[in-house]
mmCIF file of C-alpha atoms and ligand atoms in Angstrom:
data_model
loop_
_atom_site.group_PDB
_atom_site.id
_atom_site.type_symbol
_atom_site.label_atom_id
_atom_site.label_comp_id
_atom_site.label_asym_id
_atom_site.label_seq_id
_atom_site.Cartn_x
_atom_site.Cartn_y
_atom_site.Cartn_z
ATOM 1 C CA UNK A 1 -9.514 -18.938 -25.372
ATOM 2 C CA UNK A 2 -8.953 -22.547 -24.307
ATOM 3 C CA UNK A 3 -10.596 -23.689 -21.065
ATOM 4 C CA UNK A 4 -8.277 -23.848 -18.075
ATOM 5 C CA UNK A 5 -7.861 -27.334 -16.617
ATOM 6 C CA UNK A 6 -4.566 -27.162 -14.808
ATOM 7 C CA UNK A 7 -2.979 -24.229 -12.998
ATOM 8 C CA UNK A 8 0.424 -23.609 -11.464
ATOM 9 C CA UNK A 9 1.132 -21.534 -8.358
ATOM 10 C CA UNK A 10 4.427 -20.118 -7.143
ATOM 11 C CA UNK A 11 5.907 -17.658 -4.683
ATOM 12 C CA UNK A 12 8.743 -15.375 -5.668
ATOM 13 C CA UNK A 13 10.947 -12.576 -4.308
ATOM 14 C CA UNK A 14 11.136 -11.897 -0.571
ATOM 15 C CA UNK A 15 8.852 -14.207 1.369
ATOM 16 C CA UNK A 16 6.059 -12.701 3.435
ATOM 17 C CA UNK A 17 3.835 -14.058 6.196
ATOM 18 C CA UNK A 18 0.532 -15.166 4.697
ATOM 19 C CA UNK A 19 1.962 -16.638 1.506
ATOM 20 C CA UNK A 20 1.048 -20.105 2.776
ATOM 21 C CA UNK A 21 -2.496 -18.990 3.523
ATOM 22 C CA UNK A 22 -2.719 -17.758 -0.073
ATOM 23 C CA UNK A 23 -1.389 -21.060 -1.464
ATOM 24 C CA UNK A 24 -3.952 -22.939 0.617
ATOM 25 C CA UNK A 25 -6.801 -20.764 -0.670
ATOM 26 C CA UNK A 26 -5.667 -21.158 -4.286
ATOM 27 C CA UNK A 27 -5.306 -24.935 -4.067
ATOM 28 C CA UNK A 28 -8.658 -25.467 -2.383
ATOM 29 C CA UNK A 29 -10.585 -23.054 -4.613
ATOM 30 C CA UNK A 30 -9.041 -24.611 -7.708
ATOM 31 C CA UNK A 31 -9.825 -28.180 -6.644
ATOM 32 C CA UNK A 32 -13.378 -27.278 -5.755
ATOM 33 C CA UNK A 33 -13.683 -25.951 -9.326
ATOM 34 C CA UNK A 34 -12.359 -29.225 -10.766
ATOM 35 C CA UNK A 35 -8.950 -27.830 -11.658
ATOM 36 C CA UNK A 36 -5.658 -29.604 -11.153
ATOM 37 C CA UNK A 37 -3.021 -27.644 -9.240
ATOM 38 C CA UNK A 38 0.733 -27.820 -9.497
ATOM 39 C CA UNK A 39 3.100 -26.086 -7.086
ATOM 40 C CA UNK A 40 6.120 -24.542 -8.817
ATOM 41 C CA UNK A 41 9.050 -24.676 -6.403
ATOM 42 C CA UNK A 42 11.662 -21.925 -5.895
ATOM 43 C CA UNK A 43 9.943 -19.154 -7.825
ATOM 44 C CA UNK A 44 10.868 -18.519 -11.457
ATOM 45 C CA UNK A 45 13.933 -20.754 -11.110
ATOM 46 C CA UNK A 46 11.620 -23.715 -10.500
ATOM 47 C CA UNK A 47 9.538 -22.743 -13.518
ATOM 48 C CA UNK A 48 12.659 -22.777 -15.679
ATOM 49 C CA UNK A 49 13.851 -26.122 -14.292
ATOM 50 C CA UNK A 50 10.458 -27.811 -14.338
ATOM 51 C CA UNK A 51 10.483 -28.135 -10.558
ATOM 52 C CA UNK A 52 6.803 -29.013 -10.226
ATOM 53 C CA UNK A 53 4.771 -30.812 -7.576
ATOM 54 C CA UNK A 54 1.104 -31.750 -7.821
ATOM 55 C CA UNK A 55 -0.832 -30.276 -4.914
ATOM 56 C CA UNK A 56 -3.842 -31.939 -3.329
ATOM 57 C CA UNK A 57 -6.176 -30.588 -0.662
ATOM 58 C CA UNK A 58 -4.254 -32.305 2.117
ATOM 59 C CA UNK A 59 -0.914 -30.866 0.959
ATOM 60 C CA UNK A 60 -2.070 -27.487 2.187
ATOM 61 C CA UNK A 61 -3.449 -28.692 5.533
ATOM 62 C CA UNK A 62 -2.015 -27.067 8.623
ATOM 63 C CA UNK A 63 -0.166 -24.285 6.800
ATOM 64 C CA UNK A 64 -2.494 -21.288 7.194
ATOM 65 C CA UNK A 65 -0.725 -20.340 10.438
ATOM 66 C CA UNK A 66 2.826 -20.831 9.165
ATOM 67 C CA UNK A 67 5.183 -18.069 8.041
ATOM 68 C CA UNK A 68 7.482 -18.443 5.031
ATOM 69 C CA UNK A 69 6.330 -20.359 1.989
ATOM 70 C CA UNK A 70 6.016 -24.119 1.545
ATOM 71 C CA UNK A 71 6.825 -23.608 -2.145
ATOM 72 C CA UNK A 72 10.100 -21.836 -1.307
ATOM 73 C CA UNK A 73 11.080 -18.655 -3.077
ATOM 74 C CA UNK A 74 13.941 -17.088 -4.994
ATOM 75 C CA UNK A 75 15.000 -14.020 -6.915
ATOM 76 C CA UNK A 76 15.798 -15.508 -10.318
ATOM 77 C CA UNK A 77 18.554 -14.040 -12.484
ATOM 78 C CA UNK A 78 17.919 -16.540 -15.277
ATOM 79 C CA UNK A 79 14.308 -15.458 -15.713
ATOM 80 C CA UNK A 80 15.592 -11.969 -16.519
ATOM 81 C CA UNK A 81 17.025 -13.430 -19.752
ATOM 82 C CA UNK A 82 15.006 -14.274 -22.857
ATOM 83 C CA UNK A 83 16.511 -17.796 -22.884
ATOM 84 C CA UNK A 84 15.441 -18.356 -19.287
ATOM 85 C CA UNK A 85 11.884 -17.289 -19.999
ATOM 86 C CA UNK A 86 11.789 -19.493 -23.110
ATOM 87 C CA UNK A 87 12.839 -22.492 -20.990
ATOM 88 C CA UNK A 88 10.129 -21.642 -18.437
ATOM 89 C CA UNK A 89 7.473 -21.477 -21.158
ATOM 90 C CA UNK A 90 8.487 -24.850 -22.571
ATOM 91 C CA UNK A 91 8.506 -26.428 -19.100
ATOM 92 C CA UNK A 92 4.981 -25.135 -18.406
ATOM 93 C CA UNK A 93 3.760 -26.419 -21.774
ATOM 94 C CA UNK A 94 5.373 -29.832 -21.193
ATOM 95 C CA UNK A 95 3.506 -30.107 -17.876
ATOM 96 C CA UNK A 96 0.236 -29.000 -19.604
ATOM 97 C CA UNK A 97 -0.134 -26.051 -17.246
ATOM 98 C CA UNK A 98 -2.709 -23.657 -18.725
ATOM 99 C CA UNK A 99 -2.307 -20.686 -16.386
ATOM 100 C CA UNK A 100 -0.197 -19.583 -13.440
ATOM 101 C CA UNK A 101 -0.834 -17.629 -10.251
ATOM 102 C CA UNK A 102 2.184 -15.673 -8.995
ATOM 103 C CA UNK A 103 2.465 -14.511 -5.390
ATOM 104 C CA UNK A 104 5.098 -11.820 -4.917
ATOM 105 C CA UNK A 105 6.061 -8.180 -5.218
ATOM 106 C CA UNK A 106 7.164 -5.795 -7.944
ATOM 107 C CA UNK A 107 10.076 -7.964 -9.160
ATOM 108 C CA UNK A 108 7.700 -10.905 -9.553
ATOM 109 C CA UNK A 109 5.169 -8.864 -11.502
ATOM 110 C CA UNK A 110 7.814 -7.277 -13.677
ATOM 111 C CA UNK A 111 8.773 -10.814 -14.745
ATOM 112 C CA UNK A 112 5.115 -11.783 -15.184
ATOM 113 C CA UNK A 113 4.465 -8.729 -17.321
ATOM 114 C CA UNK A 114 7.306 -9.522 -19.738
ATOM 115 C CA UNK A 115 6.396 -13.233 -19.812
ATOM 116 C CA UNK A 116 2.791 -12.429 -20.741
ATOM 117 C CA UNK A 117 3.886 -10.068 -23.471
ATOM 118 C CA UNK A 118 6.343 -12.567 -24.961
ATOM 119 C CA UNK A 119 4.307 -15.758 -24.776
ATOM 120 C CA UNK A 120 0.720 -14.658 -24.115
ATOM 121 C CA UNK A 121 0.727 -17.056 -21.195
ATOM 122 C CA UNK A 122 -2.203 -16.447 -18.782
ATOM 123 C CA UNK A 123 -1.069 -15.187 -15.391
ATOM 124 C CA UNK A 124 -2.710 -13.620 -12.364
ATOM 125 C CA UNK A 125 -0.777 -12.088 -9.456
ATOM 126 C CA UNK A 126 -1.316 -11.778 -5.724
ATOM 127 C CA UNK A 127 0.465 -8.976 -3.835
ATOM 128 C CA UNK A 128 2.788 -10.835 -1.455
ATOM 129 C CA UNK A 129 5.427 -8.580 0.082
ATOM 130 C CA UNK A 130 5.986 -7.045 3.486
ATOM 131 C CA UNK A 131 6.762 -3.702 1.805
ATOM 132 C CA UNK A 132 3.147 -2.763 0.910
ATOM 133 C CA UNK A 133 4.442 -0.943 -2.161
ATOM 134 C CA UNK A 134 2.197 -2.170 -4.957
ATOM 135 C CA UNK A 135 -0.337 0.034 -6.653
ATOM 136 C CA UNK A 136 -3.833 -1.443 -6.722
ATOM 137 C CA UNK A 137 -4.099 -2.957 -3.250
ATOM 138 C CA UNK A 138 -4.488 -1.039 -0.008
ATOM 139 C CA UNK A 139 -2.492 -3.750 1.721
ATOM 140 C CA UNK A 140 -0.153 -6.495 0.590
ATOM 141 C CA UNK A 141 -0.002 -9.950 2.152
ATOM 142 C CA UNK A 142 2.547 -9.885 4.983
ATOM 143 C CA UNK A 143 2.611 -6.154 5.695
ATOM 144 C CA UNK A 144 0.349 -6.336 8.738
ATOM 145 C CA UNK A 145 2.386 -9.121 10.322
ATOM 146 C CA UNK A 146 5.660 -7.326 9.591
ATOM 147 C CA UNK A 147 4.574 -4.058 11.193
ATOM 148 C CA UNK A 148 3.316 -5.926 14.246
ATOM 149 C CA UNK A 149 6.692 -7.664 14.517
ATOM 150 C CA UNK A 150 8.397 -4.272 14.364
ATOM 151 C CA UNK A 151 6.062 -2.781 16.956
ATOM 152 C CA UNK A 152 6.691 -5.651 19.367
ATOM 153 C CA UNK A 153 10.453 -5.240 18.996
ATOM 154 C CA UNK A 154 10.435 -1.445 19.281
ATOM 155 C CA UNK A 155 8.262 -1.542 22.408
ATOM 156 C CA UNK A 156 10.905 -3.742 24.013
ATOM 157 C CA UNK A 157 13.684 -1.441 22.896
ATOM 158 C CA UNK A 158 11.744 1.533 24.281
ATOM 159 C CA UNK A 159 11.878 -0.057 27.755
ATOM 160 C CA UNK A 160 15.655 -0.259 27.783
ATOM 161 C CA UNK A 161 16.030 3.098 26.001
ATOM 162 C CA UNK A 162 14.042 4.809 28.742
ATOM 163 C CA UNK A 163 15.872 3.024 31.555
ATOM 164 C CA UNK A 164 19.267 4.129 30.230
ATOM 165 C CA UNK A 165 18.281 7.523 28.812
ATOM 166 C CA UNK A 166 19.378 6.502 25.342
ATOM 167 C CA UNK A 167 18.334 7.441 21.843
ATOM 168 C CA UNK A 168 17.807 4.361 19.649
ATOM 169 C CA UNK A 169 18.042 4.538 15.897
ATOM 170 C CA UNK A 170 16.147 1.526 14.578
ATOM 171 C CA UNK A 171 16.401 0.445 10.956
ATOM 172 C CA UNK A 172 13.486 -1.385 9.384
ATOM 173 C CA UNK A 173 13.056 -2.967 5.945
ATOM 174 C CA UNK A 174 11.970 -0.981 2.934
ATOM 175 C CA UNK A 175 14.552 -0.588 0.200
ATOM 176 C CA UNK A 176 12.326 1.687 -1.860
ATOM 177 C CA UNK A 177 9.279 2.191 0.324
ATOM 178 C CA UNK A 178 8.649 3.675 3.763
ATOM 179 C CA UNK A 179 5.351 2.018 4.654
ATOM 180 C CA UNK A 180 6.828 -0.266 7.319
ATOM 181 C CA UNK A 181 8.727 2.631 8.884
ATOM 182 C CA UNK A 182 5.769 5.002 8.769
ATOM 183 C CA UNK A 183 3.149 2.663 10.195
ATOM 184 C CA UNK A 184 5.341 1.118 12.882
ATOM 185 C CA UNK A 185 6.752 4.539 13.742
ATOM 186 C CA UNK A 186 3.288 5.963 14.357
ATOM 187 C CA UNK A 187 2.288 2.923 16.402
ATOM 188 C CA UNK A 188 5.405 3.161 18.585
ATOM 189 C CA UNK A 189 5.284 6.931 19.057
ATOM 190 C CA UNK A 190 8.679 7.305 17.386
ATOM 191 C CA UNK A 191 10.347 10.692 17.824
ATOM 192 C CA UNK A 192 11.121 10.754 14.112
ATOM 193 C CA UNK A 193 10.547 8.572 11.043
ATOM 194 C CA UNK A 194 12.895 8.702 8.054
ATOM 195 C CA UNK A 195 11.630 7.245 4.781
ATOM 196 C CA UNK A 196 12.807 7.048 1.149
ATOM 197 C CA UNK A 197 9.794 8.991 -0.154
ATOM 198 C CA UNK A 198 10.883 12.204 1.575
ATOM 199 C CA UNK A 199 14.236 13.940 1.779
ATOM 200 C CA UNK A 200 15.927 13.677 5.157
ATOM 201 C CA UNK A 201 17.071 17.014 6.530
ATOM 202 C CA UNK A 202 19.512 16.534 9.372
ATOM 203 C CA UNK A 203 18.954 20.129 10.464
ATOM 204 C CA UNK A 204 15.331 19.551 11.336
ATOM 205 C CA UNK A 205 16.145 16.233 13.025
ATOM 206 C CA UNK A 206 18.813 17.938 15.182
ATOM 207 C CA UNK A 207 16.472 20.812 15.948
ATOM 208 C CA UNK A 208 13.857 18.379 17.188
ATOM 209 C CA UNK A 209 16.404 16.505 19.315
ATOM 210 C CA UNK A 210 17.704 19.745 20.827
ATOM 211 C CA UNK A 211 14.171 20.791 21.611
ATOM 212 C CA UNK A 212 13.608 17.436 23.346
ATOM 213 C CA UNK A 213 16.866 17.775 25.249
ATOM 214 C CA UNK A 214 15.899 21.224 26.556
ATOM 215 C CA UNK A 215 12.677 19.684 27.860
ATOM 216 C CA UNK A 216 14.794 17.111 29.668
ATOM 217 C CA UNK A 217 13.739 14.365 27.274
ATOM 218 C CA UNK A 218 16.897 12.345 26.896
ATOM 219 C CA UNK A 219 15.484 9.199 25.413
ATOM 220 C CA UNK A 220 13.783 8.433 22.132
ATOM 221 C CA UNK A 221 13.262 6.239 19.115
ATOM 222 C CA UNK A 222 14.039 7.156 15.536
ATOM 223 C CA UNK A 223 12.803 4.726 12.897
ATOM 224 C CA UNK A 224 14.761 4.691 9.638
ATOM 225 C CA UNK A 225 13.731 2.762 6.528
ATOM 226 C CA UNK A 226 16.730 0.952 5.044
ATOM 227 C CA UNK A 227 16.338 2.829 1.751
ATOM 228 C CA UNK A 228 16.227 6.297 3.304
ATOM 229 C CA UNK A 229 18.585 8.820 1.703
ATOM 230 C CA UNK A 230 20.388 9.300 5.037
ATOM 231 C CA UNK A 231 22.152 6.006 4.297
ATOM 232 C CA UNK A 232 20.610 4.018 7.137
ATOM 233 C CA UNK A 233 20.654 3.817 10.922
ATOM 234 C CA UNK A 234 24.434 3.792 11.416
ATOM 235 C CA UNK A 235 24.817 6.953 9.342
ATOM 236 C CA UNK A 236 22.060 8.707 11.271
ATOM 237 C CA UNK A 237 23.622 7.720 14.602
ATOM 238 C CA UNK A 238 27.029 8.942 13.440
ATOM 239 C CA UNK A 239 25.592 12.279 12.407
ATOM 240 C CA UNK A 240 23.844 12.759 15.734
ATOM 241 C CA UNK A 241 26.956 11.740 17.717
ATOM 242 C CA UNK A 242 29.065 14.213 15.730
ATOM 243 C CA UNK A 243 26.655 17.095 15.986
ATOM 244 C CA UNK A 244 24.819 16.600 19.242
ATOM 245 C CA UNK A 245 26.898 14.264 21.404
ATOM 246 C CA UNK A 246 24.752 14.891 24.487
ATOM 247 C CA UNK A 247 22.485 12.096 23.284
ATOM 248 C CA UNK A 248 23.731 8.569 23.973
ATOM 249 C CA UNK A 249 22.849 6.656 20.824
ATOM 250 C CA UNK A 250 22.451 2.971 20.046
ATOM 251 C CA UNK A 251 21.600 1.319 16.726
ATOM 252 C CA UNK A 252 19.369 -1.700 16.110
ATOM 253 C CA UNK A 253 18.890 -3.207 12.663
ATOM 254 C CA UNK A 254 15.773 -5.361 12.814
ATOM 255 C CA UNK A 255 16.541 -7.156 9.530
ATOM 256 C CA UNK A 256 14.941 -10.388 8.392
ATOM 257 C CA UNK A 257 13.037 -10.997 11.624
ATOM 258 C CA UNK A 258 10.469 -8.734 9.926
ATOM 259 C CA UNK A 259 9.841 -11.281 7.191
ATOM 260 C CA UNK A 260 9.135 -14.295 9.367
ATOM 261 C CA UNK A 261 6.605 -15.474 11.911
ATOM 262 C CA UNK A 262 3.045 -16.645 12.015
ATOM 263 C CA UNK A 263 0.808 -14.394 9.894
ATOM 264 C CA UNK A 264 -1.593 -12.057 11.683
ATOM 265 C CA UNK A 265 -5.343 -12.589 11.453
ATOM 266 C CA UNK A 266 -5.559 -9.716 8.917
ATOM 267 C CA UNK A 267 -2.916 -11.273 6.686
ATOM 268 C CA UNK A 268 -4.568 -14.690 6.797
ATOM 269 C CA UNK A 269 -7.937 -13.212 5.842
ATOM 270 C CA UNK A 270 -6.421 -11.053 3.084
ATOM 271 C CA UNK A 271 -4.455 -13.989 1.671
ATOM 272 C CA UNK A 272 -7.510 -16.264 1.772
ATOM 273 C CA UNK A 273 -9.712 -13.713 -0.008
ATOM 274 C CA UNK A 274 -7.124 -12.941 -2.691
ATOM 275 C CA UNK A 275 -6.239 -16.592 -3.283
ATOM 276 C CA UNK A 276 -9.906 -17.413 -3.777
ATOM 277 C CA UNK A 277 -10.479 -14.385 -6.050
ATOM 278 C CA UNK A 278 -7.414 -15.185 -8.158
ATOM 279 C CA UNK A 279 -8.739 -18.608 -9.169
ATOM 280 C CA UNK A 280 -12.222 -17.276 -9.879
ATOM 281 C CA UNK A 281 -10.675 -14.480 -11.954
ATOM 282 C CA UNK A 282 -8.709 -16.946 -14.081
ATOM 283 C CA UNK A 283 -11.848 -18.988 -14.667
ATOM 284 C CA UNK A 284 -13.650 -15.831 -15.767
ATOM 285 C CA UNK A 285 -10.915 -15.144 -18.307
ATOM 286 C CA UNK A 286 -8.919 -12.442 -16.530
ATOM 287 C CA UNK A 287 -5.168 -12.344 -17.267
ATOM 288 C CA UNK A 288 -2.124 -10.139 -16.848
ATOM 289 C CA UNK A 289 -3.407 -8.587 -13.660
ATOM 290 C CA UNK A 290 -2.823 -8.413 -9.969
ATOM 291 C CA UNK A 291 -5.812 -9.001 -7.722
ATOM 292 C CA UNK A 292 -5.919 -6.787 -4.651
ATOM 293 C CA UNK A 293 -8.321 -5.159 -2.248
ATOM 294 C CA UNK A 294 -8.911 -1.439 -2.680
ATOM 295 C CA UNK A 295 -11.455 0.450 -0.586
ATOM 296 C CA UNK A 296 -12.683 -2.865 0.783
ATOM 297 C CA UNK A 297 -13.503 -4.243 -2.675
ATOM 298 C CA UNK A 298 -11.716 -6.720 -4.909
ATOM 299 C CA UNK A 299 -9.698 -4.748 -7.443
ATOM 300 C CA UNK A 300 -7.800 -5.829 -10.560
ATOM 301 C CA UNK A 301 -4.762 -3.896 -11.722
ATOM 302 C CA UNK A 302 -2.671 -4.602 -14.801
ATOM 303 C CA UNK A 303 0.804 -5.870 -13.860
ATOM 304 C CA UNK A 304 2.318 -2.963 -15.760
ATOM 305 C CA UNK A 305 0.401 -0.487 -13.609
ATOM 306 C CA UNK A 306 0.863 -2.308 -10.286
ATOM 307 C CA UNK A 307 4.649 -2.132 -10.608
ATOM 308 C CA UNK A 308 5.096 1.296 -12.152
ATOM 309 C CA UNK A 309 3.004 3.231 -9.718
ATOM 310 C CA UNK A 310 4.176 2.556 -6.225
ATOM 311 C CA UNK A 311 1.483 3.152 -3.678
ATOM 312 C CA UNK A 312 1.621 6.771 -2.685
ATOM 313 C CA UNK A 313 2.654 7.261 0.881
ATOM 314 C CA UNK A 314 0.488 9.613 2.905
ATOM 315 C CA UNK A 315 2.985 12.307 3.836
ATOM 316 C CA UNK A 316 0.392 13.939 6.090
ATOM 317 C CA UNK A 317 0.851 10.947 8.393
ATOM 318 C CA UNK A 318 4.530 11.869 8.816
ATOM 319 C CA UNK A 319 3.552 15.340 9.913
ATOM 320 C CA UNK A 320 0.977 13.867 12.288
ATOM 321 C CA UNK A 321 3.559 11.487 13.757
ATOM 322 C CA UNK A 322 5.866 14.442 14.511
ATOM 323 C CA UNK A 323 3.110 16.373 16.276
ATOM 324 C CA UNK A 324 2.029 13.364 18.311
ATOM 325 C CA UNK A 325 5.549 12.498 19.442
ATOM 326 C CA UNK A 326 6.199 15.943 20.923
HETATM 327 O O1 LIG B 401 11.141 -7.054 -0.869
HETATM 328 C C1 LIG B 401 10.990 -7.172 0.505
HETATM 329 C C2 LIG B 401 12.250 -6.887 1.240
HETATM 330 O O2 LIG B 401 11.969 -7.324 2.516
HETATM 331 C C3 LIG B 401 12.775 -5.452 1.243
HETATM 332 O O3 LIG B 401 12.139 -4.598 2.152
HETATM 333 C C4 LIG B 401 14.216 -5.672 1.576
HETATM 334 O O4 LIG B 401 14.996 -4.609 1.138
HETATM 335 C C5 LIG B 401 14.530 -6.909 0.818
HETATM 336 O O5 LIG B 401 13.335 -7.644 0.765
HETATM 337 C C6 LIG B 401 15.649 -7.753 1.372
HETATM 338 O O6 LIG B 401 15.833 -8.831 0.536
HETATM 339 P P1 LIG B 401 16.843 -10.016 0.747
HETATM 340 O O7 LIG B 401 16.194 -10.991 1.666
HETATM 341 O O8 LIG B 401 17.052 -10.586 -0.599
HETATM 342 O O9 LIG B 401 18.070 -9.438 1.372
#
């Protein structure tokens, strides 16, 4: 194995708060270990097009508190093709980049996994997604900030919901995973939480609402993950209006507000730790793995495992949330 002298770093897929803190940690750890660092702009597209920028210590000053990613991000269609990946490999070789650190979610690691297999190119991943849906890390960079953004918004909605005696159906992100919905729903005392990991039964939702109505509870919050099998917040509201019109419903889709903003303290610390560990791991010869934190310890998980086994959601928490919101 050749010694690593120059590394690349990129962000890919949906951005998440804390990605900048991770870039900062990677750049500074690498430089303090006498490595050169190159930022790859626009995710895999930038790798294909040779969109590279040398990063020095001062390039990552004053970014730890900023949301988004200074390296920009993209979901690359070209990297899904063999030709695209070939171009990326040649561009990395031309720039003399010996290894790459990828910050992203399952799409990013799926690409990394194939790239490693095809070219044997050393890569390490950092879990950067608000969805928290990677196996091998208790938390992903950006999740904590995202759920706090949701909680702040839902608390505000709760004020107006109560004043008007309305039932709000609030849709949060999570195409395949219900972590954002579950955690924010518990924290906001939501009357119900609908997530992709469990089947939504309208009968039990209506039963619960009728029970609330009989107790003179005419207001409430239902959190729906965008990927829930109900079809989303508008569908849920329609169903309630058609079957229990006593409730006055309103829909709020929180959308991309959940992806932005200054990262929380937890996300900054997580990103700093993982960025540092990723560089050390590369220097120790680790490849093809995501570095995460599991049970408070640094944990390495093969890309193939991190993406195939979504974190298991704790369904007991759903049950608890229902009891507590009664
Ligand atoms: O992958 C993170 C995520 O925020 C998902 O929860 C959401 O479905 C998706 O990104 C939205 O992506 P885009 O910004 O491409 O619409």
